[in-house]
Amino acid sequence: MASPTEEMDAASLTTAPREDTGTGSVTLPRLSSWEMLRWAWRQLTSMRVALILLFLLSLAAIPGSLLPQRSPNTDPTLVTVWIAKHKTFGPLLDHMQFFTVYKSVWFSSIYLLLFISLIGCILPRTWQHVKVLRKPPPAAPRNLARMPTHFRFSDGSGASVEDRLGAAEAALKKKRFRVVRGVDADGGGWVSGEKGYLREAGNLIFHLSLVGILAGFAIKGYYGYQAKVVISEGGGFTNIAMYYDDHSFGGGVDPNKVPPFGLTLQKFTATYEPNHNAPDYGQARDFTADVMYTPSPTSPSKKAVVKENSPLNVDGVSVYLSSHGYSPVITVRDKTGKAIVDHQPVEFFDSGAMGVGSGIYKVKNGYTDQFGSPQDLGLSGIFIPDYPGEMVPGLGAVSLFPTASNPALVLSAYTGNLGPNPGVYTMDVSRAQRVKLPNSVDPTNPAVVLTLQPGKNTVALPNGTGTIEFDGVVQWAQFDLNHDPSKMLVFVSAIGIIAGLLGSLGIRRRRVFVRVKPAAAGQEALRVEVAGLARAEDSRLREEVRGVGRGLRPSKAGAQK
């Protein structure tokens, strides 16, 4: 039977939860505000929280891949269509910023916390690594036989302890070890070597480069901007925000201070696969834009060639060639023969195969009906680059090849009220009337086909109110403008990530110790021990230690293991 004293000792050692007897309670001290901040900072800068935040950032990016986003790189109508299709969840997700994920408050918060967490993790580790670099390797332990890898032999060559220690020091330095040397009270000595410091340096470089990439994305999002400009051959634009067809500015960008360069599209050339038997017949092979640009209002014009993977760089702005199409040129005359739209090219955007595109013309001033009342005139068209000579039943507008070798323009006309602001590439015909043009394709489709053949390039509007002339076609090109002040930072950081990863995975932190003991009583041979220790799993440590030992071992010495 246990004594009362033994029972008390056992109770004091147990880890089982104790019952509250009601005789008293333990009151934990309350943390002060400063202590709470320190605790929160330590939690935030722990590696565990950094990994959690990295995982959360990956999860937060998923909606940006699954849902359409409002950005210059995507069609803005996709978001509108998605919300209209999902009337229950669409407005809710829009309110929660799911269509602007990478600019949302919740994504930015995770991003910022991860940025702070990584910096808080890296700085203490960097300081610790600096202190380790300044410290010499540790002294060799007295009992090297306890090391994971151990090698010993007797040296009867007659060399002294100093000779063996010097040879060990030279051998370790040759293998790029940092070496320290010491003596023992019994007349022996030791050499301690350590290498692999770059492993931790590679780790730090990797994490610093990761911070650099995060910082680069933040800098690009705040100080960078993107824009799109569509230019027809012979036309141009000045780099002013109001001339952009679409744009996205960072919060730190002043739209009035973008670089004031100018760009003119002189010629656009596109080549396509001409082989009818090829599976990719009619597919694009090469796009080339010959341009003239002026870096500043006072600079002379310069020639340049822009290709899809060869952008033009002007004053920190990269100009990319991203798309192309055709711009049919028309002239609209009133009933007196006066041109109210004179040789105007309008961009038609692809809506079918082989370069078939669609577009609109809007005449808001100068057109009057048969009674002389001002009316809006809207023309909706389909452009066919290589017209086969007739509309294909069941298929409609079909092109034989993307090159404009036999261009045709299919036009429908509307008169009436097209709305106060129908947009650049859209037209509201809900309050307008469709006009039946002469020589329409068929009675159910009051549209007319115009070609560049004499007598077939003009159509008269009803009641003698004017004419429409198809004058020709030019090509247009879309240029994407990108100002990214973080490109060099991200590039250097990407190289740093690769270099740091290679260093942290390929370098091993090792310590090798050599002890030389004087000959024991009655013996003439020195006793030499070589041992090694690794900071992590290292399959080549044994080979390293034995290599040092073989270099020190005389050829006739007997080895013991």
Coordinates of C-alpha atoms in Angstrom, one line a residue:
M1 CA 0.0 0.0 0.0
A2 CA 1.4 3.4 -1.0
S3 CA 2.1 5.9 1.7
P4 CA 0.4 9.4 1.8
T5 CA 3.6 11.0 0.7
E6 CA 4.0 8.7 -2.3
E7 CA 0.4 9.4 -3.3
M8 CA 1.0 13.2 -3.2
D9 CA 4.2 12.8 -5.3
A10 CA 2.3 10.8 -7.9
A11 CA -0.5 13.3 -8.0
S12 CA 2.0 16.1 -8.6
L13 CA 3.5 14.3 -11.5
T14 CA 0.4 13.3 -13.4
T15 CA -0.7 15.1 -16.6
A16 CA -4.3 14.2 -16.3
P17 CA -6.8 17.1 -16.0
R18 CA -7.8 17.8 -12.4
E19 CA -11.3 18.3 -11.2
D20 CA -12.3 21.7 -9.9
T21 CA -13.0 21.2 -6.2
G22 CA -14.4 24.6 -5.8
T23 CA -11.9 25.4 -3.1
G24 CA -10.0 27.8 -5.3
S25 CA -9.2 28.9 -8.9
V26 CA -6.2 29.8 -10.9
T27 CA -6.2 33.3 -12.2
L28 CA -4.1 33.8 -15.3
P29 CA -2.4 37.2 -15.6
R30 CA -3.8 39.5 -18.2
L31 CA -1.6 40.6 -21.1
S32 CA -0.9 44.2 -21.6
S33 CA -1.5 45.9 -24.9
W34 CA 2.2 45.8 -25.7
E35 CA 2.4 42.1 -24.8
M36 CA -0.6 41.4 -27.0
L37 CA 1.1 43.2 -29.9
R38 CA 4.3 41.2 -29.4
W39 CA 2.3 38.0 -29.3
A40 CA 0.4 38.9 -32.5
W41 CA 3.7 39.9 -34.2
R42 CA 5.3 36.6 -33.3
Q43 CA 2.3 34.6 -34.6
L44 CA 2.2 36.6 -37.8
T45 CA 6.0 36.2 -38.5
S46 CA 6.0 32.5 -37.8
M47 CA 6.7 30.1 -40.7
R48 CA 3.4 28.3 -39.9
V49 CA 1.3 31.4 -40.4
A50 CA 3.3 32.3 -43.6
L51 CA 2.5 28.9 -45.1
I52 CA -1.2 29.3 -44.1
L53 CA -1.3 32.8 -45.8
L54 CA 0.4 31.4 -48.9
F55 CA -2.3 28.6 -49.0
L56 CA -5.1 31.2 -48.5
L57 CA -3.6 33.4 -51.3
S58 CA -3.8 30.4 -53.6
L59 CA -7.4 29.7 -52.6
A60 CA -8.3 33.4 -53.1
A61 CA -6.9 33.4 -56.6
I62 CA -9.2 30.5 -57.7
P63 CA -12.3 32.8 -58.4
G64 CA -10.1 34.9 -60.6
S65 CA -9.5 31.9 -62.8
L66 CA -13.0 30.6 -62.8
L67 CA -15.0 33.8 -63.1
P68 CA -14.7 36.5 -65.8
Q69 CA -12.8 39.5 -64.6
R70 CA -13.0 43.3 -65.4
S71 CA -9.6 44.0 -66.9
P72 CA -8.2 45.3 -70.2
N73 CA -7.1 41.8 -71.2
T74 CA -10.6 40.4 -71.2
D75 CA -13.9 41.3 -72.9
P76 CA -15.8 43.6 -70.6
T77 CA -19.1 42.2 -71.8
L78 CA -18.4 38.8 -70.3
V79 CA -19.0 40.0 -66.8
T80 CA -22.2 41.7 -67.8
V81 CA -23.5 38.6 -69.5
W82 CA -22.5 36.3 -66.6
I83 CA -24.3 38.5 -64.1
A84 CA -27.4 38.7 -66.3
K85 CA -27.4 34.9 -66.6
H86 CA -27.0 34.3 -62.9
K87 CA -29.5 36.8 -61.5
T88 CA -29.3 35.4 -57.9
F89 CA -25.6 35.0 -57.3
G90 CA -24.3 37.5 -59.9
P91 CA -25.1 40.7 -58.1
L92 CA -24.0 39.2 -54.8
L93 CA -20.6 38.1 -56.2
D94 CA -20.2 41.5 -57.8
H95 CA -20.8 43.2 -54.5
M96 CA -18.2 40.9 -52.9
Q97 CA -15.6 41.9 -55.6
F98 CA -15.4 38.5 -57.2
F99 CA -15.2 40.0 -60.7
T100 CA -12.2 42.2 -59.7
V101 CA -10.4 39.5 -57.5
Y102 CA -6.9 40.8 -57.8
K103 CA -8.0 44.3 -56.8
S104 CA -10.4 43.2 -54.0
V105 CA -10.0 44.2 -50.4
W106 CA -9.8 40.6 -49.2
F107 CA -7.2 39.5 -51.8
S108 CA -5.1 42.6 -51.1
S109 CA -5.3 41.9 -47.3
I110 CA -4.0 38.4 -47.6
Y111 CA -1.3 39.6 -50.0
L112 CA -0.2 42.3 -47.6
L113 CA -0.2 40.0 -44.6
L114 CA 1.9 37.4 -46.5
F115 CA 4.3 40.2 -47.5
I116 CA 4.7 41.3 -43.9
S117 CA 4.9 37.7 -42.6
L118 CA 7.7 36.8 -45.0
I119 CA 9.7 39.9 -44.1
G120 CA 9.3 39.1 -40.4
C121 CA 10.5 35.6 -41.0
I122 CA 13.5 36.5 -43.1
L123 CA 15.0 39.3 -41.1
P124 CA 15.7 37.3 -37.9
R125 CA 17.0 34.4 -39.9
T126 CA 19.3 36.7 -41.9
W127 CA 20.7 38.2 -38.7
Q128 CA 21.2 34.7 -37.2
H129 CA 23.0 33.6 -40.4
V130 CA 25.3 36.7 -40.3
K131 CA 26.3 35.8 -36.7
V132 CA 27.0 32.2 -37.7
L133 CA 29.2 33.4 -40.6
R134 CA 31.2 35.5 -38.1
K135 CA 31.7 32.6 -35.7
P136 CA 34.5 30.0 -36.3
P137 CA 33.6 26.3 -36.6
P138 CA 33.1 24.6 -33.2
A139 CA 35.9 22.7 -31.5
A140 CA 36.2 19.0 -32.2
P141 CA 34.4 16.8 -29.7
R142 CA 36.6 14.6 -27.5
N143 CA 34.8 11.3 -28.4
L144 CA 34.5 11.2 -32.2
A145 CA 33.3 7.6 -32.2
R146 CA 29.8 8.8 -31.3
M147 CA 29.5 10.7 -34.6
P148 CA 27.3 9.2 -37.4
T149 CA 30.3 8.7 -39.6
H150 CA 33.7 7.7 -38.0
F151 CA 37.0 6.6 -39.4
R152 CA 40.3 5.9 -37.5
F153 CA 43.7 4.5 -38.2
S154 CA 47.2 4.2 -36.7
D155 CA 49.9 6.3 -38.3
G156 CA 53.3 4.6 -38.0
S157 CA 55.0 6.7 -40.6
G158 CA 57.0 8.7 -38.0
A159 CA 55.2 12.0 -38.7
S160 CA 54.6 14.3 -35.8
V161 CA 51.3 15.5 -34.4
E162 CA 51.9 18.9 -36.0
D163 CA 52.6 17.3 -39.3
R164 CA 49.3 15.4 -39.3
L165 CA 47.3 18.4 -38.1
G166 CA 48.8 20.5 -40.8
A167 CA 48.0 17.9 -43.4
A168 CA 44.4 17.7 -42.2
E169 CA 44.0 21.4 -42.2
A170 CA 45.3 21.6 -45.8
A171 CA 43.1 18.7 -46.9
L172 CA 40.0 20.4 -45.4
K173 CA 40.8 23.8 -46.9
K174 CA 41.3 22.2 -50.3
K175 CA 37.7 20.9 -50.0
R176 CA 36.5 24.5 -49.2
F177 CA 36.0 23.9 -45.5
R178 CA 36.3 26.8 -43.0
V179 CA 38.9 25.4 -40.6
V180 CA 39.9 26.0 -37.0
R181 CA 42.8 24.2 -35.2
G182 CA 43.5 23.5 -31.6
V183 CA 45.7 21.5 -29.2
D184 CA 45.0 19.2 -26.3
A185 CA 46.6 19.0 -22.9
D186 CA 47.9 15.5 -23.6
G187 CA 50.0 16.7 -26.5
G188 CA 47.5 15.8 -29.2
G189 CA 45.5 18.2 -31.3
W190 CA 42.4 18.6 -33.5
V191 CA 41.2 20.3 -36.6
S192 CA 37.5 21.2 -37.1
G193 CA 36.1 22.1 -40.5
E194 CA 32.7 23.3 -41.6
K195 CA 31.2 24.1 -45.0
G196 CA 27.8 24.5 -46.6
Y197 CA 27.0 28.0 -45.3
L198 CA 25.6 28.8 -48.7
R199 CA 22.7 26.4 -48.1
E200 CA 21.1 28.8 -45.6
A201 CA 22.1 31.7 -47.8
G202 CA 20.3 30.0 -50.7
N203 CA 17.3 29.6 -48.5
L204 CA 17.3 33.3 -47.6
I205 CA 17.9 34.3 -51.2
F206 CA 14.9 32.2 -52.2
H207 CA 12.6 33.8 -49.6
L208 CA 13.9 37.3 -50.3
S209 CA 13.3 36.8 -54.1
L210 CA 9.8 35.6 -53.3
V211 CA 9.3 38.9 -51.4
G212 CA 10.7 40.7 -54.4
I213 CA 8.2 39.1 -56.7
L214 CA 5.3 40.0 -54.4
A215 CA 6.7 43.5 -54.2
G216 CA 7.0 43.6 -58.0
F217 CA 3.3 42.7 -58.5
A218 CA 2.3 45.3 -55.9
I219 CA 4.4 48.0 -57.7
K220 CA 3.0 47.0 -61.1
G221 CA -0.6 47.1 -59.7
Y222 CA -0.1 50.6 -58.2
Y223 CA 2.3 52.4 -60.6
G224 CA 1.6 50.4 -63.8
Y225 CA -1.1 50.7 -66.4
Q226 CA -2.4 48.9 -69.4
A227 CA -4.3 50.2 -72.4
K228 CA -5.6 49.1 -75.8
V229 CA -5.6 51.1 -79.0
V230 CA -7.1 50.1 -82.4
I231 CA -5.5 51.9 -85.4
S232 CA -6.3 51.5 -89.1
E233 CA -3.6 51.7 -91.8
G234 CA -2.7 55.3 -92.4
G235 CA -4.1 56.4 -89.0
G236 CA -2.4 57.1 -85.7
F237 CA -2.8 58.1 -82.1
T238 CA -1.2 60.2 -79.5
N239 CA -0.5 58.5 -76.1
I240 CA -3.3 60.4 -74.2
A241 CA -5.7 58.6 -71.9
M242 CA -8.8 59.9 -73.7
Y243 CA -7.7 58.2 -76.9
Y244 CA -7.5 54.7 -75.4
D245 CA -10.2 52.2 -76.4
D246 CA -9.8 50.5 -73.1
H247 CA -7.4 51.1 -70.1
S248 CA -6.7 50.2 -66.5
F249 CA -4.7 52.6 -64.4
G250 CA -3.0 51.8 -61.1
G251 CA -3.9 54.0 -58.1
G252 CA -0.5 55.8 -58.3
V253 CA -0.8 56.7 -62.0
D254 CA -1.7 60.2 -63.1
P255 CA -3.6 59.8 -66.5
N256 CA -2.4 63.3 -67.4
K257 CA 1.3 62.4 -67.1
V258 CA 1.6 59.4 -69.3
P259 CA 4.5 59.6 -71.8
P260 CA 3.4 61.8 -74.7
F261 CA 4.6 59.7 -77.7
G262 CA 2.8 59.3 -81.0
L263 CA 2.3 56.3 -83.2
T264 CA 1.2 55.9 -86.8
L265 CA 0.4 52.6 -88.5
Q266 CA 1.8 52.8 -92.1
K267 CA 1.2 49.2 -93.2
F268 CA 0.0 45.9 -91.8
T269 CA 1.0 42.6 -93.4
A270 CA -0.5 39.2 -92.5
T271 CA 0.4 35.9 -94.0
Y272 CA -1.7 32.7 -93.8
E273 CA -1.4 29.0 -94.6
P274 CA -2.2 28.7 -98.3
N275 CA -2.2 24.9 -98.7
H276 CA -5.8 23.7 -99.1
N277 CA -4.8 20.2 -98.0
A278 CA -3.2 21.4 -94.7
P279 CA -5.3 20.9 -91.6
D280 CA -4.5 24.5 -90.6
Y281 CA -5.5 26.0 -94.0
G282 CA -6.1 29.7 -93.6
Q283 CA -4.5 30.0 -90.2
A284 CA -2.2 33.0 -89.5
R285 CA 1.5 32.5 -90.0
D286 CA 3.0 36.0 -89.4
F287 CA 1.8 39.5 -88.4
T288 CA 3.9 42.5 -89.1
A289 CA 3.1 46.2 -88.4
D290 CA 5.3 48.9 -90.0
V291 CA 4.9 52.0 -87.8
M292 CA 6.3 55.5 -87.4
Y293 CA 6.6 56.8 -83.9
T294 CA 7.8 60.0 -82.2
P295 CA 9.2 59.5 -78.7
S296 CA 8.2 63.1 -77.7
P297 CA 6.4 66.1 -79.4
T298 CA 9.8 67.6 -80.2
S299 CA 11.6 64.5 -81.4
P300 CA 11.9 63.4 -85.1
S301 CA 9.8 60.5 -86.3
K302 CA 11.4 57.0 -86.3
K303 CA 10.6 53.9 -88.2
A304 CA 10.0 50.6 -86.4
V305 CA 8.6 47.1 -87.1
V306 CA 6.3 45.6 -84.5
K307 CA 5.6 41.9 -84.4
E308 CA 3.6 39.7 -82.0
N309 CA 6.7 38.7 -79.9
S310 CA 8.7 41.8 -80.7
P311 CA 7.2 44.9 -79.0
L312 CA 8.2 48.5 -79.4
N313 CA 9.5 50.2 -76.3
V314 CA 9.0 53.9 -76.0
D315 CA 9.8 55.9 -72.9
G316 CA 9.1 53.0 -70.5
V317 CA 6.0 51.8 -72.3
S318 CA 6.0 48.5 -74.2
V319 CA 3.7 48.5 -77.3
Y320 CA 2.6 45.0 -78.3
L321 CA 0.9 43.9 -81.4
S322 CA -2.1 41.8 -80.2
S323 CA -4.7 41.5 -82.9
H324 CA -5.8 42.7 -86.3
G325 CA -8.7 42.9 -88.8
Y326 CA -10.2 44.8 -91.6
S327 CA -11.7 48.4 -91.8
P328 CA -14.1 48.8 -94.8
V329 CA -14.0 52.4 -96.1
I330 CA -17.3 54.0 -97.0
T331 CA -18.7 57.3 -98.2
V332 CA -22.2 58.4 -97.4
R333 CA -23.8 61.2 -99.5
D334 CA -27.0 63.1 -98.8
K335 CA -29.7 63.8 -101.5
T336 CA -27.7 66.7 -102.9
G337 CA -24.6 64.5 -103.5
K338 CA -22.7 66.1 -100.6
A339 CA -20.5 63.7 -98.7
I340 CA -21.5 63.6 -95.0
V341 CA -19.2 60.7 -94.4
D342 CA -16.1 60.9 -96.6
H343 CA -13.9 57.9 -97.0
Q344 CA -14.2 56.8 -93.4
P345 CA -12.6 53.5 -92.4
V346 CA -14.4 51.7 -89.5
E347 CA -13.0 48.7 -87.7
F348 CA -14.8 45.4 -88.2
F349 CA -14.1 42.8 -85.6
D350 CA -14.0 39.0 -86.2
S351 CA -17.2 37.2 -85.9
G352 CA -16.6 34.2 -88.0
A353 CA -13.9 32.0 -89.8
M354 CA -11.5 33.2 -92.5
G355 CA -11.5 36.8 -91.4
V356 CA -15.2 37.5 -91.6
G357 CA -16.0 40.4 -89.4
S358 CA -18.9 42.6 -88.3
G359 CA -19.2 46.3 -87.5
I360 CA -21.3 49.4 -87.5
Y361 CA -21.3 52.9 -89.0
K362 CA -23.2 55.7 -87.3
V363 CA -24.2 59.0 -89.1
K364 CA -25.4 61.3 -86.4
N365 CA -25.2 64.6 -88.4
G366 CA -26.1 65.7 -91.9
Y367 CA -28.6 63.0 -93.0
T368 CA -32.2 64.0 -93.6
D369 CA -35.2 62.0 -94.6
Q370 CA -37.4 62.7 -97.7
F371 CA -39.2 65.4 -95.8
G372 CA -36.0 67.2 -94.8
S373 CA -36.2 66.2 -91.2
P374 CA -32.8 65.4 -89.5
Q375 CA -32.4 61.6 -88.8
D376 CA -29.8 59.3 -87.5
L377 CA -28.5 56.8 -90.0
G378 CA -27.1 53.6 -88.8
L379 CA -25.4 51.0 -90.9
S380 CA -24.8 47.5 -89.7
G381 CA -22.4 45.4 -91.8
I382 CA -20.6 42.2 -92.3
F383 CA -17.2 42.2 -94.1
I384 CA -16.2 39.2 -96.2
P385 CA -12.5 39.3 -97.2
D386 CA -12.7 36.7 -100.1
Y387 CA -16.3 36.8 -101.4
P388 CA -17.3 33.6 -103.3
G389 CA -19.7 35.6 -105.5
E390 CA -22.9 34.8 -103.7
M391 CA -24.3 34.2 -100.3
V392 CA -24.2 30.5 -99.4
P393 CA -27.7 29.2 -98.4
G394 CA -27.8 28.2 -94.8
L395 CA -24.4 29.6 -94.1
G396 CA -24.8 33.3 -95.0
A397 CA -21.5 35.3 -95.2
V398 CA -18.7 32.9 -96.1
S399 CA -15.1 33.8 -97.0
L400 CA -12.8 31.5 -99.0
F401 CA -9.6 32.9 -97.5
P402 CA -8.6 35.5 -94.9
T403 CA -6.8 37.7 -97.4
A404 CA -8.9 40.5 -98.8
S405 CA -8.5 39.4 -102.4
N406 CA -12.2 39.8 -103.3
P407 CA -13.7 42.0 -100.5
A408 CA -17.5 42.4 -100.1
L409 CA -19.6 44.4 -97.6
V410 CA -23.0 43.2 -96.5
L411 CA -25.0 46.3 -95.2
S412 CA -28.2 46.8 -93.4
A413 CA -29.5 50.3 -92.8
Y414 CA -31.5 51.9 -90.0
T415 CA -33.0 55.3 -89.7
G416 CA -34.6 57.1 -86.8
N417 CA -33.4 57.6 -83.2
L418 CA -30.2 55.6 -82.4
G419 CA -30.1 56.9 -78.8
P420 CA -28.1 59.7 -77.2
N421 CA -24.9 57.7 -76.8
P422 CA -25.1 54.4 -78.6
G423 CA -21.4 53.7 -77.9
V424 CA -18.4 53.2 -80.2
Y425 CA -18.9 49.6 -81.3
T426 CA -22.6 49.2 -80.5
M427 CA -25.8 50.6 -81.9
D428 CA -29.3 50.8 -80.3
V429 CA -31.8 50.2 -83.0
S430 CA -34.8 49.6 -80.7
R431 CA -36.3 53.0 -81.6
A432 CA -35.1 53.0 -85.3
Q433 CA -36.7 51.5 -88.4
R434 CA -34.9 49.1 -90.7
V435 CA -34.6 50.4 -94.3
K436 CA -35.2 48.1 -97.3
L437 CA -32.3 48.7 -99.6
P438 CA -32.5 48.1 -103.4
N439 CA -31.1 44.8 -104.6
S440 CA -31.4 43.2 -101.2
V441 CA -30.1 39.7 -100.6
D442 CA -33.7 38.4 -100.2
P443 CA -37.1 39.8 -99.1
T444 CA -36.8 38.5 -95.6
N445 CA -33.3 40.0 -95.1
P446 CA -33.2 43.6 -96.4
A447 CA -29.5 43.8 -96.7
V448 CA -27.4 44.5 -99.8
V449 CA -24.0 43.1 -100.9
L450 CA -21.5 45.7 -102.1
T451 CA -18.3 44.8 -103.8
L452 CA -15.5 46.9 -105.4
Q453 CA -16.6 46.0 -108.9
P454 CA -17.7 48.9 -111.0
G455 CA -21.5 49.5 -110.6
K456 CA -21.7 47.2 -107.6
N457 CA -20.0 49.4 -105.0
T458 CA -22.9 51.9 -104.6
V459 CA -26.4 51.6 -103.2
A460 CA -29.1 54.3 -103.2
L461 CA -31.1 55.0 -100.0
P462 CA -34.9 54.9 -100.4
N463 CA -36.8 58.0 -101.6
G464 CA -33.7 59.6 -103.0
T465 CA -32.3 60.5 -99.6
G466 CA -28.7 59.7 -100.4
T467 CA -26.2 57.0 -101.4
I468 CA -23.8 54.7 -99.7
E469 CA -20.5 53.9 -101.5
F470 CA -18.0 51.1 -100.6
D471 CA -14.7 52.7 -101.5
G472 CA -12.2 50.0 -100.4
V473 CA -10.7 48.3 -97.4
V474 CA -7.7 48.9 -95.1
Q475 CA -6.4 46.7 -92.3
W476 CA -6.4 47.6 -88.6
A477 CA -4.1 46.5 -85.8
Q478 CA -4.7 46.5 -82.1
F479 CA -1.8 47.6 -79.9
D480 CA -1.6 46.8 -76.2
L481 CA 0.3 49.4 -74.2
N482 CA 1.9 48.2 -71.0
H483 CA 3.8 50.3 -68.5
D484 CA 5.4 48.0 -65.9
P485 CA 8.0 49.7 -63.6
S486 CA 8.6 46.4 -61.8
K487 CA 9.9 44.3 -64.7
M488 CA 13.6 44.4 -63.7
L489 CA 12.7 43.7 -60.0
V490 CA 10.6 40.7 -61.0
F491 CA 13.3 39.4 -63.5
V492 CA 16.0 39.6 -60.9
S493 CA 13.8 38.0 -58.3
A494 CA 12.9 35.1 -60.6
I495 CA 16.6 34.5 -61.1
G496 CA 17.1 34.7 -57.4
I497 CA 14.4 32.1 -56.8
I498 CA 16.0 29.6 -59.1
A499 CA 19.5 30.3 -57.7
G500 CA 18.3 30.1 -54.1
L501 CA 16.4 26.9 -54.7
L502 CA 19.4 25.3 -56.4
G503 CA 21.6 26.4 -53.5
S504 CA 19.2 25.2 -50.7
L505 CA 18.6 21.8 -52.4
G506 CA 22.1 21.1 -53.8
I507 CA 24.4 22.3 -50.9
R508 CA 24.8 20.3 -47.8
R509 CA 25.9 21.7 -44.4
R510 CA 28.7 19.4 -43.1
R511 CA 31.2 19.4 -40.3
V512 CA 34.3 17.2 -40.4
F513 CA 36.6 16.7 -37.4
V514 CA 40.1 15.3 -37.2
R515 CA 41.8 14.3 -34.0
V516 CA 45.4 13.3 -33.7
K517 CA 46.6 11.7 -30.5
P518 CA 50.2 11.0 -29.6
A519 CA 51.4 7.4 -29.4
A520 CA 50.4 5.5 -26.4
A521 CA 53.0 4.1 -24.0
G522 CA 55.0 1.4 -25.7
Q523 CA 53.8 2.3 -29.2
E524 CA 55.3 4.5 -31.9
A525 CA 52.2 5.1 -34.1
L526 CA 50.0 8.1 -33.8
R527 CA 46.2 7.6 -33.5
V528 CA 44.2 9.5 -36.1
E529 CA 40.4 9.8 -36.0
V530 CA 38.2 11.4 -38.7
A531 CA 34.5 11.9 -38.1
G532 CA 31.6 13.8 -39.8
L533 CA 28.3 15.4 -38.9
A534 CA 25.6 16.7 -41.2
R535 CA 22.8 19.2 -40.3
A536 CA 20.3 17.2 -42.4
E537 CA 20.1 13.9 -44.2
D538 CA 23.3 13.6 -46.3
S539 CA 24.0 10.4 -48.2
R540 CA 27.5 11.6 -49.2
L541 CA 28.8 12.5 -45.8
R542 CA 30.4 9.1 -45.4
E543 CA 32.2 9.4 -48.7
E544 CA 33.4 12.9 -47.7
V545 CA 34.8 11.7 -44.3
R546 CA 36.5 8.6 -45.8
G547 CA 38.0 10.8 -48.5
V548 CA 39.6 13.0 -45.9
G549 CA 40.8 10.0 -44.0
R550 CA 42.3 8.3 -47.0
G551 CA 44.2 11.5 -47.8
L552 CA 45.7 11.5 -44.3
R553 CA 46.4 7.8 -44.0
P554 CA 49.9 6.6 -44.9
S555 CA 50.0 3.9 -47.5
K556 CA 51.5 1.3 -45.2
A557 CA 49.4 2.1 -42.1
G558 CA 47.0 -0.4 -40.7
A559 CA 43.4 0.7 -40.5
Q560 CA 40.9 0.0 -37.8
K561 CA 37.2 0.5 -38.0

